[in-house]
mmCIF file of C-alpha atoms in Angstrom:
data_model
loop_
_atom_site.group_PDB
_atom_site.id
_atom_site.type_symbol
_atom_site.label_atom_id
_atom_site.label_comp_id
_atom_site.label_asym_id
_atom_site.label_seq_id
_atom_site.Cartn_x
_atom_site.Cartn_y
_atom_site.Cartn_z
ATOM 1 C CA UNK A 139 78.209 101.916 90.491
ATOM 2 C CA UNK A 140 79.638 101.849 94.110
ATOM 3 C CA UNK A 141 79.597 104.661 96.145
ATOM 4 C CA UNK A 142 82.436 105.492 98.523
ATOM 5 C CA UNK A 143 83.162 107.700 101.107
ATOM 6 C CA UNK A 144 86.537 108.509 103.293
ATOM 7 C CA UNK A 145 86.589 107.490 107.051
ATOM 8 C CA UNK A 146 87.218 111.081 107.891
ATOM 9 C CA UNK A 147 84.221 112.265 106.360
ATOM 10 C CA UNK A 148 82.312 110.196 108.946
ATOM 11 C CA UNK A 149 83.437 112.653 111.918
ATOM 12 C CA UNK A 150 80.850 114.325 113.434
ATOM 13 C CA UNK A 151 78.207 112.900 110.938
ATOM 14 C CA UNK A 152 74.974 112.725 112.712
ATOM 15 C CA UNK A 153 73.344 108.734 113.845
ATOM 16 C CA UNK A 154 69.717 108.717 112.906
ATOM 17 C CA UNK A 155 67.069 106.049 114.027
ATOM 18 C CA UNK A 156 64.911 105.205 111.412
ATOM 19 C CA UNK A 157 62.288 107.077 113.534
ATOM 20 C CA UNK A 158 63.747 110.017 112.546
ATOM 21 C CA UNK A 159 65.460 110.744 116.157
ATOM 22 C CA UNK A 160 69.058 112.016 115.522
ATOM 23 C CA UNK A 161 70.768 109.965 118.907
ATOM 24 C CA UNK A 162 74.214 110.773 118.611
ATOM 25 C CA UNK A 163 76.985 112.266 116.190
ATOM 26 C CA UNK A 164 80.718 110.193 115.312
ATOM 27 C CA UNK A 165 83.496 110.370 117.209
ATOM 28 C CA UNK A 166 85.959 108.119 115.502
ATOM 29 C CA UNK A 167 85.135 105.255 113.022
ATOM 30 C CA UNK A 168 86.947 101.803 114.712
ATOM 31 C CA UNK A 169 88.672 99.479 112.053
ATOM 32 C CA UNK A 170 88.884 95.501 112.111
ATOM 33 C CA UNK A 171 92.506 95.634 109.870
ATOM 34 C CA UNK A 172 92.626 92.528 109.036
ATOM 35 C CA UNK A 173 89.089 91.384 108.272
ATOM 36 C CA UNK A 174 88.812 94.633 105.914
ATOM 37 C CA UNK A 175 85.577 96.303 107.333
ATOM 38 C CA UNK A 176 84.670 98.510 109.772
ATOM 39 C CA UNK A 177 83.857 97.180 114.053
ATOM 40 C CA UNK A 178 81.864 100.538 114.139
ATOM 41 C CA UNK A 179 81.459 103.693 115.729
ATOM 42 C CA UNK A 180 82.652 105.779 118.854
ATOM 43 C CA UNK A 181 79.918 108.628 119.494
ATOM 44 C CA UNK A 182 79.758 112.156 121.157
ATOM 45 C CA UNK A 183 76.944 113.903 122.022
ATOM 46 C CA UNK A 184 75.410 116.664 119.286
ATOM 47 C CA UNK A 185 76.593 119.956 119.746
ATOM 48 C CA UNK A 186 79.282 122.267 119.835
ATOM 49 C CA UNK A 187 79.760 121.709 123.754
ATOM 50 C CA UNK A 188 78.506 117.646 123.890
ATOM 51 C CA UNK A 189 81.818 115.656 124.726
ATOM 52 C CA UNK A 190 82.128 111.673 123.847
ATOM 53 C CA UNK A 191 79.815 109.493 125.221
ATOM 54 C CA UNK A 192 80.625 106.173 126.792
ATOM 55 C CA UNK A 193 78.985 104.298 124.478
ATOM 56 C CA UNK A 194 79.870 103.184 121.098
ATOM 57 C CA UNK A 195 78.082 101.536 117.905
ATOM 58 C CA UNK A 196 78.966 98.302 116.751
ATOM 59 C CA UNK A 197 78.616 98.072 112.819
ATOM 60 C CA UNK A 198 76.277 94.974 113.186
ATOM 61 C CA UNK A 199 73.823 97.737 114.477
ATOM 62 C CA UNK A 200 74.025 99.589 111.601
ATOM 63 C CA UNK A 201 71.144 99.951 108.973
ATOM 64 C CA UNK A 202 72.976 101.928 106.572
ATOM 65 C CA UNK A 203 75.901 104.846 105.741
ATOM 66 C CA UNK A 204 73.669 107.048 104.184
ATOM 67 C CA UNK A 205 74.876 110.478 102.214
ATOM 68 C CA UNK A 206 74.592 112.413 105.449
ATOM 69 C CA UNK A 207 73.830 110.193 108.441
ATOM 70 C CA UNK A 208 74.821 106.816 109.586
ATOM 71 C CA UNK A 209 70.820 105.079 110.024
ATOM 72 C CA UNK A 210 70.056 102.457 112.847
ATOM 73 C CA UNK A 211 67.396 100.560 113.673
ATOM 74 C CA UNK A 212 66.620 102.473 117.002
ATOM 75 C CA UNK A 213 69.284 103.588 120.104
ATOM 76 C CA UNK A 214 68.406 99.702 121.165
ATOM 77 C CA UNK A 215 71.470 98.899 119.421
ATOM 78 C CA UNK A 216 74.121 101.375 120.556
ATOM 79 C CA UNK A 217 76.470 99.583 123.157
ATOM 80 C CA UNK A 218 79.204 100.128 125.608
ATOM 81 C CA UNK A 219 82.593 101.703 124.317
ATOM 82 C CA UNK A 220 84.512 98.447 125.011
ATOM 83 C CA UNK A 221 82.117 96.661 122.932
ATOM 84 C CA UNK A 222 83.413 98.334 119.511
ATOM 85 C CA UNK A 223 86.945 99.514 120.638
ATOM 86 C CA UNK A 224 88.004 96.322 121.919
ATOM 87 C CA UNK A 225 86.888 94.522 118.831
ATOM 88 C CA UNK A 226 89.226 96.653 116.321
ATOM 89 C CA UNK A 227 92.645 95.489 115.246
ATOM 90 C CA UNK A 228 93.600 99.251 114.768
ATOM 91 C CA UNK A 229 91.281 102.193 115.127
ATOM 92 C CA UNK A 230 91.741 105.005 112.366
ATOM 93 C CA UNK A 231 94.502 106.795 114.043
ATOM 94 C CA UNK A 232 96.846 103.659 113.805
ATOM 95 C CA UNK A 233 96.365 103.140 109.864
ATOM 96 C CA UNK A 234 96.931 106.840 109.143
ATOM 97 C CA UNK A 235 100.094 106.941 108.429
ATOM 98 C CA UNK A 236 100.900 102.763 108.349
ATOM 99 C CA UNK A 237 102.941 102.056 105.317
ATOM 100 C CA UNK A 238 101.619 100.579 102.195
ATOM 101 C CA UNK A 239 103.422 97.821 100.471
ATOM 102 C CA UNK A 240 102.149 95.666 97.372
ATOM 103 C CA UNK A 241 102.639 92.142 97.794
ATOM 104 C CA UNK A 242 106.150 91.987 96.003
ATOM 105 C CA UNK A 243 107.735 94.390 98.625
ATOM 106 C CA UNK A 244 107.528 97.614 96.696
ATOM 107 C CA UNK A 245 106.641 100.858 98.876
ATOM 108 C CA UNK A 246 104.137 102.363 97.539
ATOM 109 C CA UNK A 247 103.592 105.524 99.892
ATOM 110 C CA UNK A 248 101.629 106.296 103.443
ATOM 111 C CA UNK A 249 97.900 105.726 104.433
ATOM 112 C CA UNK A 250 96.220 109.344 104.264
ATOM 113 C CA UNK A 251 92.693 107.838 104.583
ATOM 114 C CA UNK A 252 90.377 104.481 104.204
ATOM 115 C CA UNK A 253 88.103 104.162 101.453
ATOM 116 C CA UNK A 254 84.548 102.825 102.967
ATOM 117 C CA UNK A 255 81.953 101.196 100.711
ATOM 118 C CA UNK A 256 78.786 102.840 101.699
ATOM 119 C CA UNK A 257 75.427 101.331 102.097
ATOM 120 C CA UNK A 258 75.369 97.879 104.578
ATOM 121 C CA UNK A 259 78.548 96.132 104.079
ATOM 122 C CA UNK A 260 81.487 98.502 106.058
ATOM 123 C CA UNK A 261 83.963 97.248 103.751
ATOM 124 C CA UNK A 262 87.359 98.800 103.314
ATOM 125 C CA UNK A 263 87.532 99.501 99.615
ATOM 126 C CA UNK A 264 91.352 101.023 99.755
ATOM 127 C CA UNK A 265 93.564 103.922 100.953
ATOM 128 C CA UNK A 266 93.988 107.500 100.389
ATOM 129 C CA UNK A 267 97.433 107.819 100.271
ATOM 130 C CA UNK A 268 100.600 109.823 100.118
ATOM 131 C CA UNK A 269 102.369 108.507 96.884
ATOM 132 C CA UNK A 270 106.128 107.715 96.735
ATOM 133 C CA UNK A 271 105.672 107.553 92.584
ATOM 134 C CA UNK A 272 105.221 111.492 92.302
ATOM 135 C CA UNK A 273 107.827 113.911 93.025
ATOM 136 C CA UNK A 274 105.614 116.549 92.763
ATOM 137 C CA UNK A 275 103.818 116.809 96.694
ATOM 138 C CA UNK A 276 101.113 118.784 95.234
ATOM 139 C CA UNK A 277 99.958 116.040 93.428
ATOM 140 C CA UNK A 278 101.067 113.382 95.903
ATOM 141 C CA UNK A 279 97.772 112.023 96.576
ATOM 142 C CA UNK A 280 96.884 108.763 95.201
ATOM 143 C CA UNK A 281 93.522 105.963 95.452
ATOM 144 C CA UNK A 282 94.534 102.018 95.791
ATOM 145 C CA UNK A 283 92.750 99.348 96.085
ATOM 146 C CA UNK A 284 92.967 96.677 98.788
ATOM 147 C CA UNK A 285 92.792 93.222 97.617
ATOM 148 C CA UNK A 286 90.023 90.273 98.645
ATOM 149 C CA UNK A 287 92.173 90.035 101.843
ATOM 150 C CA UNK A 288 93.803 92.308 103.475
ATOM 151 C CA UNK A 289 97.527 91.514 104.735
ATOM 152 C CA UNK A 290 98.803 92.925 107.533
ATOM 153 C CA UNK A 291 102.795 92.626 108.343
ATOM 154 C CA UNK A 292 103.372 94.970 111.079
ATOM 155 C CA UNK A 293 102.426 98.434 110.587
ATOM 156 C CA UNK A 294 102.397 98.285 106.818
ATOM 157 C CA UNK A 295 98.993 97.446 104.832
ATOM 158 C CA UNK A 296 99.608 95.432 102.050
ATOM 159 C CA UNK A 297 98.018 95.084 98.206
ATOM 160 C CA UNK A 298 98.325 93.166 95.487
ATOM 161 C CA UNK A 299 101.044 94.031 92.877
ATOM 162 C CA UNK A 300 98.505 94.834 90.065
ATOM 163 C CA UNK A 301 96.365 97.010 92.321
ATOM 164 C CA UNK A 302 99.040 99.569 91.065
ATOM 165 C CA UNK A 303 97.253 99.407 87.530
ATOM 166 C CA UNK A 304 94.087 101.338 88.988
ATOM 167 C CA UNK A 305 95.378 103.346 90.882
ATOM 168 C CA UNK A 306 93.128 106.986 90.741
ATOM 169 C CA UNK A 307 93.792 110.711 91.183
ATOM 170 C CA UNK A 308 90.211 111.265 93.284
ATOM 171 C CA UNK A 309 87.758 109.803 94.813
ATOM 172 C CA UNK A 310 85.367 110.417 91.774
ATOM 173 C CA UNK A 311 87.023 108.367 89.771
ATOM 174 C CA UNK A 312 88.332 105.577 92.135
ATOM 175 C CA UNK A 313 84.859 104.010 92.206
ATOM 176 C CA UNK A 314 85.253 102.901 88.467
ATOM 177 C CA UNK A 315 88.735 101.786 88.943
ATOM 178 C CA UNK A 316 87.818 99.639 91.976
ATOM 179 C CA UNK A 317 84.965 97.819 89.270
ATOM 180 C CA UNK A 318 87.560 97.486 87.193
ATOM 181 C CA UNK A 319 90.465 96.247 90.006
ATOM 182 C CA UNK A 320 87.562 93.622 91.008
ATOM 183 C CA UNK A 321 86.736 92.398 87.420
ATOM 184 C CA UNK A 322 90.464 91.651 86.732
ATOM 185 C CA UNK A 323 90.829 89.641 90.310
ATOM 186 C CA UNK A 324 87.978 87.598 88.669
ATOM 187 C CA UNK A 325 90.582 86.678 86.164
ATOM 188 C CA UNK A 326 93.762 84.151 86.643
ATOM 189 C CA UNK A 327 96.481 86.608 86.990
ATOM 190 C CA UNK A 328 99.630 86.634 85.776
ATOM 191 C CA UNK A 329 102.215 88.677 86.644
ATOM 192 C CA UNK A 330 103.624 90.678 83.089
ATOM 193 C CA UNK A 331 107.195 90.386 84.163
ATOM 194 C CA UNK A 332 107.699 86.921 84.711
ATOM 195 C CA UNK A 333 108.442 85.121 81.545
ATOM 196 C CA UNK A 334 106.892 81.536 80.635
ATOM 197 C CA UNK A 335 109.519 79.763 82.094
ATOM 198 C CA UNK A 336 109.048 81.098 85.242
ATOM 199 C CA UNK A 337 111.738 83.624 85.241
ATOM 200 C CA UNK A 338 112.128 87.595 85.223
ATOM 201 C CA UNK A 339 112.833 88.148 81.513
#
């Protein structure tokens, strides 16, 4: 079973060396859009009063996203803030918000969060978003699934059609469905509303 974890639960979480030495806390987690996985880290200093540090961590420095602290190696591998920052496509503020669309042009709703994959790989798993399919905004929120690659057009973020079949209410759950999304990539796909012939029926 994967185990997953919003972006925005990474802020302020606390960098630990492997020593044991807590180094720094996160800033902002820095996104790579378009290769689907997280550049790494921007850092403050611990502490109500610590401001950001000009230094950042590049996910290849990363041991692991643990439960409660992000684990390196040793503060050998934290680098300069253009290291990480420069590297992104878009950063966390610029997805929040982007639009998603599934593959076929249908809106689906607004990015809310990203879905991380904990343990080594950084990958983006899918969105938290706001969902155009419910009318009722308490219940708005909605978990997708990215597919294998992640299309950018613009602003918008955009998924496969089927992704829409495992779609989940909470995080809890969305760990299954994304098993489940993966299994059926696996699979030829064929889209249920185009006939045999090749046309909508």
């Amino acid at each position: 079973m994967i185990t997953l974890i919003l972006a925005s639960e990474l802020t302020k979480r606390v960098v630990v060396t492997l020593s044991g030495d807590a180094v720094a806390q996160v800033r902002d987690t820095v996104f790579d859009a378009r290769a689907g996985r997280i550049s790494g880290f921007t850092l403050s200093g611990r502490g109500l009063l610590a401001g950001p540090l000009k230094k950042s961590l590049p996910f290849s420095g990363v041991h692991a996203i643990g439960p409660s602290a992000v684990m390196i190696p040793s503060e050998a591998v934290v680098e300069e803030s253009d290291v990480v920052v420069g590297a992104g496509e878009a950063d966390r503020g610029q997805v929040i918000g982007a639009p998603v669309l599934t593959d076929h042009g249908t809106a689906m709703g607004t990015v809310l969060d990203v879905v991380i994959e904990t343990g080594t790989s950084g990958r983006v798993i899918g969105f938290e978003m706001a969902s155009n399919e419910n009318p009722d905004h308490r219940k708005r929120k909605a978990f997708v699934p990215r597919g294998e690659t992640l299309a950018v057009s613009g602003r918008a973020l955009v998924v496969p059609a089927h992704a829409r079949r495992f779609i989940a209410d909470d995080l809890p759950s969305f760990g299954a469905q994304v098993e489940a999304f993966r299994a059926h990539t696996a699979q030829p796909y064929t889209d249920p509303t185009v006939s045999a012939e090749g046309g909508r029926p």
